[in-house]
Amino acid sequence: MSDIEDNIPTIQDIEEAHERILPYIHFTPILTSDTINEFAGAKIWFKCENLQKVGAFKIRGALNAVLLLPPELKEKGVATHSSGNHAQALARAARQNGLNAYIVMPENAPKIKKNAVLGYGAEVFFCKPNLASRESKLKEVVKKTGASVIHPYNDYRVIAGQATAAFELLQEAADLDVIMTPVGGGGLISGTALIAHYISPDTQVIGGEPAGADDAFLSLQAGKIVTKENPSSIADGLLATIGPKTFEIMQKHVAQIITVEEEEIIDSMKMIWERMKIIVEPSAAVPLAALLKNKSQFSGKRIGIILSGGNVDLENLPF
Amino acid sequence: MSDIEDNIPTIQDIEEAHERILPYIHFTPILTSDTINEFAGAKIWFKCENLQKVGAFKIRGALNAVLLLPPELKEKGVATHSSGNHAQALARAARQNGLNAYIVMPENAPKIKKNAVLGYGAEVFFCKPNLASRESKLKEVVKKTGASVIHPYNDYRVIAGQATAAFELLQEAADLDVIMTPVGGGGLISGTALIAHYISPDTQVIGGEPAGADDAFLSLQAGKIVTKENPSSIADGLLATIGPKTFEIMQKHVAQIITVEEEEIIDSMKMIWERMKIIVEPSAAVPLAALLKNKSQFSGKRIGIILSGGNVDLENLPF
């Protein structure tokens, strides 16, 4: 076991993670839009993780975790429960490295997501769509296979991997006043906050969170993890509850969480599609929605936004 | 008047065009997709002119033409008739350089296009939706204003500008066996064929054209310009008839035109949206459709595709 499993990632951990995963990922482009800058009254660099492999930043953390496994554990494969981008990311990361992947998914997960995971060669196990059933099914799978469980965010190896997106952003867009990310389980924002703290300490890290799933906002306010009952949002990648590891980092290094309403998310999503000609999922539009909601706070600033993903059902758009 | 108005652009003309327009454009990213490569059985570099300013390569040619005008003509502005991407491109190129732009559009042009042109500060004149009315209205506007007419493609300054997209592509993706572009009036493909001829003569340039608007295909076959009666395709950027200047260059330097059916265009468009997470208009999907139609011809090859634009009505998608 490497130290990184038990300790908040250091700058070296993140730099090494980047070197480790770089052969397997896209060094994604950073795009800008004069029209959006004008509308926002700020200068925005969009780090396009929607154009990343599997269509989301999640491949970064999954790859780092998979590549850090010792050979005797690699042989037994990896497992997780997820119906979202982490499932695809782990399946792909495993296949790229010759590992078996065992993915527990709720039986009502969209067919398109099941097929994507199967397409990456993972073995899929179905469970009832509730946390207890997911966890017991995962335990059963692990008992049978000996696979290593890779949590989607509450895992320092994953957090170090997610940090590499902002690491690239900060290499190309210097002197950012702010970096904004969406907040779900907190893997992306905590990784982002760590690397900004290490290499660009004057850069504030600010999260955008749907009001209907604002557990991170509430938790930072309360000083302890607060679970949101029945979280709900069109930003379906952001419904997870933050974990102890991501929460601790967020408490130390995240400046602010801004919550946004559903219409604000949809409007920002549409603006990105129309103006930038790229496909982002609702979750990825949440930071821009947060910026536009608090325009005066960001007026004239240099802002990096991580566009987290682009996996969306084209036949079921909200506009 | 510069020589370039009367002569096929030289390599110097194209290099100078690139330097001239670079401060005003995006050096657009080149993206790849493992999934599409696997499906196509080839290695494809997509040059993303859909992510270009105004959402299309057209800004390159418009800027080059505008910037080459002598001061006394700049003062009088520029004019064109177009309801498509060239109208937006010329309006923007003019505004960026403090020129007036006069755009003749058919009165039934989509509102979204009118608004885009007006948004760039151009003056819009409406005409009946037929060529005679467009031309007489344009003449009237030019008589009144003294503006220089910038043709969307049958203009060597424009062709030299469009050539800069492939110029960038060839700088980043070396040893391409083939470059593919869509064919409308022929500005993009003739510029592409010229620069490939100059700096990468072993690279074949191949066009994709809708079967419903296959005037370039028919013209190259006949050895003279053939007009297609009532051209029709979902690829509404490709309905124009090639001009004498673009045709001459195509005859010399284009290896082949492949025609494709409407469903093939829509399938390829959807594949690009789903797999690459970028928005392309139907016209931009035509080269990939042509490649997939003739898979065996391209098997194992290194292929550059210019994704020409991303301007599409999100509320009226063909899937």
Coordinates of N, CA and C in Angstrom, one line a residue, chain A residues 4 13-30 46-68 85-86 88-94 96-97 150-153 155-172 187-188 191-192 195 306-309:
Chain A
I4 N -0.1 7.2 0.0 CA -1.2 8.2 -0.5 C -2.6 7.7 -0.1
D13 N 2.6 14.1 -4.9 CA 1.6 13.0 -5.3 C 0.8 13.5 -6.5
I14 N 0.5 14.7 -6.6 CA -0.3 15.2 -7.7 C 0.5 15.3 -9.0
E15 N 1.7 15.8 -8.9 CA 2.6 15.8 -10.0 C 2.9 14.4 -10.6
E16 N 3.1 13.5 -9.7 CA 3.3 12.1 -10.1 C 2.1 11.5 -10.7
A17 N 0.9 11.8 -10.1 CA -0.3 11.3 -10.7 C -0.4 11.8 -12.1
H18 N -0.1 13.0 -12.4 CA -0.2 13.6 -13.7 C 0.7 12.8 -14.7
E19 N 2.0 12.6 -14.3 CA 2.9 11.9 -15.2 C 2.4 10.4 -15.4
R20 N 1.8 9.9 -14.4 CA 1.3 8.5 -14.4 C 0.2 8.3 -15.4
I21 N -0.7 9.3 -15.4 CA -2.0 9.1 -16.2 C -1.8 9.7 -17.6
L22 N -0.9 10.6 -17.8 CA -0.8 11.3 -19.0 C -0.8 10.5 -20.3
P23 N -0.1 9.3 -20.3 CA -0.2 8.5 -21.5 C -1.6 8.0 -21.8
Y24 N -2.5 8.0 -20.9 CA -3.8 7.4 -21.1 C -4.9 8.4 -21.3
I25 N -4.6 9.7 -21.1 CA -5.7 10.7 -21.2 C -5.5 11.7 -22.3
H26 N -6.5 12.6 -22.6 CA -6.3 13.7 -23.4 C -5.8 14.9 -22.5
F27 N -4.7 15.6 -22.9 CA -4.4 16.9 -22.3 C -5.4 17.9 -22.9
T28 N -6.6 18.1 -22.3 CA -7.7 18.7 -22.9 C -7.5 20.2 -23.2
P29 N -8.1 20.7 -24.2 CA -8.0 22.1 -24.6 C -8.6 23.0 -23.6
I30 N -8.2 24.3 -23.6 CA -8.8 25.3 -22.8 C -9.4 26.3 -23.8
F46 N -12.1 28.1 -20.0 CA -12.8 26.9 -19.8 C -11.9 25.7 -20.0
K47 N -11.7 24.9 -19.0 CA -10.9 23.7 -19.1 C -11.9 22.5 -19.5
C48 N -11.7 22.0 -20.7 CA -12.7 21.2 -21.3 C -12.6 19.7 -21.0
E49 N -12.9 19.3 -19.8 CA -12.9 17.9 -19.4 C -14.1 17.2 -20.0
N50 N -15.1 17.9 -20.6 CA -16.1 17.2 -21.4 C -15.5 16.6 -22.6
L51 N -14.3 17.1 -23.1 CA -13.7 16.5 -24.2 C -12.6 15.4 -23.8
Q52 N -12.6 15.1 -22.5 CA -11.7 14.1 -22.0 C -12.2 12.7 -22.4
K53 N -11.3 11.7 -22.3 CA -11.7 10.3 -22.6 C -12.9 10.0 -21.6
V54 N -13.8 9.2 -22.0 CA -15.1 8.9 -21.4 C -15.9 10.1 -21.2
G55 N -15.5 11.2 -21.7 CA -16.4 12.4 -21.6 C -16.4 13.1 -20.3
A56 N -15.4 12.8 -19.4 CA -15.5 13.4 -18.1 C -14.1 13.3 -17.4
F57 N -13.9 14.3 -16.5 CA -12.6 14.3 -15.7 C -12.4 13.0 -14.9
K58 N -13.5 12.2 -14.7 CA -13.4 11.1 -13.8 C -12.4 10.0 -14.2
I59 N -12.0 10.0 -15.5 CA -11.0 9.1 -15.9 C -9.6 9.3 -15.2
R60 N -9.4 10.6 -14.8 CA -8.1 11.0 -14.2 C -8.0 10.2 -12.9
G61 N -9.0 10.4 -12.0 CA -8.9 9.7 -10.7 C -8.9 8.2 -10.8
A62 N -9.8 7.7 -11.7 CA -9.9 6.2 -11.8 C -8.5 5.7 -12.3
L63 N -7.9 6.3 -13.2 CA -6.6 5.8 -13.7 C -5.5 5.9 -12.6
N64 N -5.5 7.0 -11.9 CA -4.5 7.1 -10.9 C -4.6 6.0 -9.8
A65 N -5.9 5.7 -9.5 CA -6.1 4.7 -8.5 C -5.7 3.3 -9.0
V66 N -6.1 3.0 -10.2 CA -5.8 1.7 -10.9 C -4.3 1.5 -11.0
L67 N -3.6 2.6 -11.5 CA -2.2 2.5 -11.7 C -1.4 2.4 -10.4
L68 N -1.9 2.8 -9.3 CA -1.2 2.8 -8.1 C -1.4 1.4 -7.4
N85 N -20.5 8.7 -14.4 CA -19.3 8.8 -15.1 C -18.1 8.0 -14.5
H86 N -18.2 7.8 -13.2 CA -17.1 7.0 -12.5 C -17.1 5.6 -13.0
Q88 N -18.0 4.4 -15.9 CA -17.4 4.3 -17.2 C -15.9 4.5 -17.1
A89 N -15.5 5.5 -16.3 CA -14.1 5.8 -16.1 C -13.3 4.6 -15.5
L90 N -13.9 4.0 -14.5 CA -13.2 2.9 -13.9 C -13.1 1.7 -14.9
A91 N -14.2 1.5 -15.6 CA -14.2 0.4 -16.6 C -13.1 0.6 -17.6
R92 N -13.0 1.8 -18.1 CA -12.0 2.1 -19.1 C -10.6 2.1 -18.6
A93 N -10.4 2.7 -17.4 CA -9.1 2.7 -16.8 C -8.6 1.2 -16.6
A94 N -9.5 0.4 -16.2 CA -9.2 -1.0 -15.9 C -8.8 -1.7 -17.3
Q96 N -7.8 -0.4 -20.0 CA -6.5 0.1 -20.6 C -5.3 -0.5 -19.9
N97 N -5.5 -1.1 -18.7 CA -4.4 -1.7 -18.0 C -4.5 -3.2 -17.8
I150 N -12.7 0.9 -5.6 CA -12.3 2.3 -5.9 C -13.5 3.2 -5.7
H151 N -13.5 3.9 -4.6 CA -14.6 4.9 -4.4 C -14.5 6.0 -5.4
P152 N -15.7 6.5 -5.8 CA -15.7 7.6 -6.8 C -15.0 8.9 -6.3
Y153 N -15.0 9.2 -5.0 CA -14.4 10.4 -4.6 C -13.7 10.4 -3.2
D155 N -11.4 9.0 -1.7 CA -10.2 8.2 -1.9 C -9.1 9.2 -2.3
Y156 N -8.0 9.2 -1.6 CA -6.9 10.2 -1.9 C -6.3 10.0 -3.2
R157 N -6.2 8.7 -3.7 CA -5.6 8.4 -5.0 C -6.5 9.0 -6.1
V158 N -7.8 8.9 -5.9 CA -8.8 9.5 -6.8 C -8.7 11.1 -6.8
I159 N -8.6 11.6 -5.6 CA -8.6 13.1 -5.4 C -7.3 13.6 -6.1
A160 N -6.2 12.9 -5.9 CA -4.9 13.3 -6.6 C -5.1 13.3 -8.1
G161 N -5.8 12.3 -8.6 CA -6.0 12.2 -10.0 C -6.9 13.4 -10.5
Q162 N -7.9 13.7 -9.8 CA -8.8 14.8 -10.2 C -8.1 16.1 -10.2
A163 N -7.1 16.2 -9.3 CA -6.4 17.5 -9.1 C -5.6 17.8 -10.4
T164 N -5.4 16.8 -11.2 CA -4.5 17.1 -12.4 C -5.2 17.9 -13.5
A165 N -6.5 18.0 -13.4 CA -7.2 18.9 -14.4 C -6.8 20.3 -14.1
A166 N -7.0 20.8 -12.9 CA -6.6 22.1 -12.5 C -5.1 22.3 -12.6
F167 N -4.3 21.3 -12.4 CA -2.8 21.4 -12.6 C -2.5 21.8 -14.0
E168 N -3.2 21.1 -15.0 CA -3.0 21.5 -16.4 C -3.6 22.9 -16.7
L169 N -4.7 23.2 -16.1 CA -5.3 24.6 -16.3 C -4.4 25.7 -15.8
L170 N -3.8 25.5 -14.7 CA -2.9 26.5 -14.1 C -1.6 26.6 -14.9
Q171 N -1.2 25.5 -15.6 CA 0.0 25.6 -16.4 C -0.3 26.5 -17.7
E172 N -1.5 26.5 -18.2 CA -1.8 27.2 -19.4 C -2.4 28.6 -19.2
G187 N -14.8 15.2 -5.0 CA -13.5 14.8 -5.5 C -12.8 15.8 -6.4
L188 N -13.6 16.4 -7.3 CA -13.0 17.4 -8.2 C -12.6 18.7 -7.5
G191 N -9.5 18.1 -5.0 CA -8.3 18.0 -5.8 C -7.9 19.4 -6.3
T192 N -8.8 20.1 -6.9 CA -8.6 21.5 -7.4 C -8.1 22.4 -6.3
I195 N -4.3 21.5 -5.3 CA -3.3 21.9 -6.3 C -3.2 23.4 -6.4
I306 N -13.7 24.6 -14.6 CA -13.5 23.2 -15.1 C -14.9 22.7 -15.6
L307 N -15.0 22.5 -16.9 CA -16.2 21.9 -17.5 C -16.1 20.4 -17.3
S308 N -16.8 19.8 -16.3 CA -16.6 18.5 -15.8 C -16.9 17.4 -16.7
G309 N -17.9 17.5 -17.5 CA -18.3 16.4 -18.4 C -19.3 16.7 -19.5

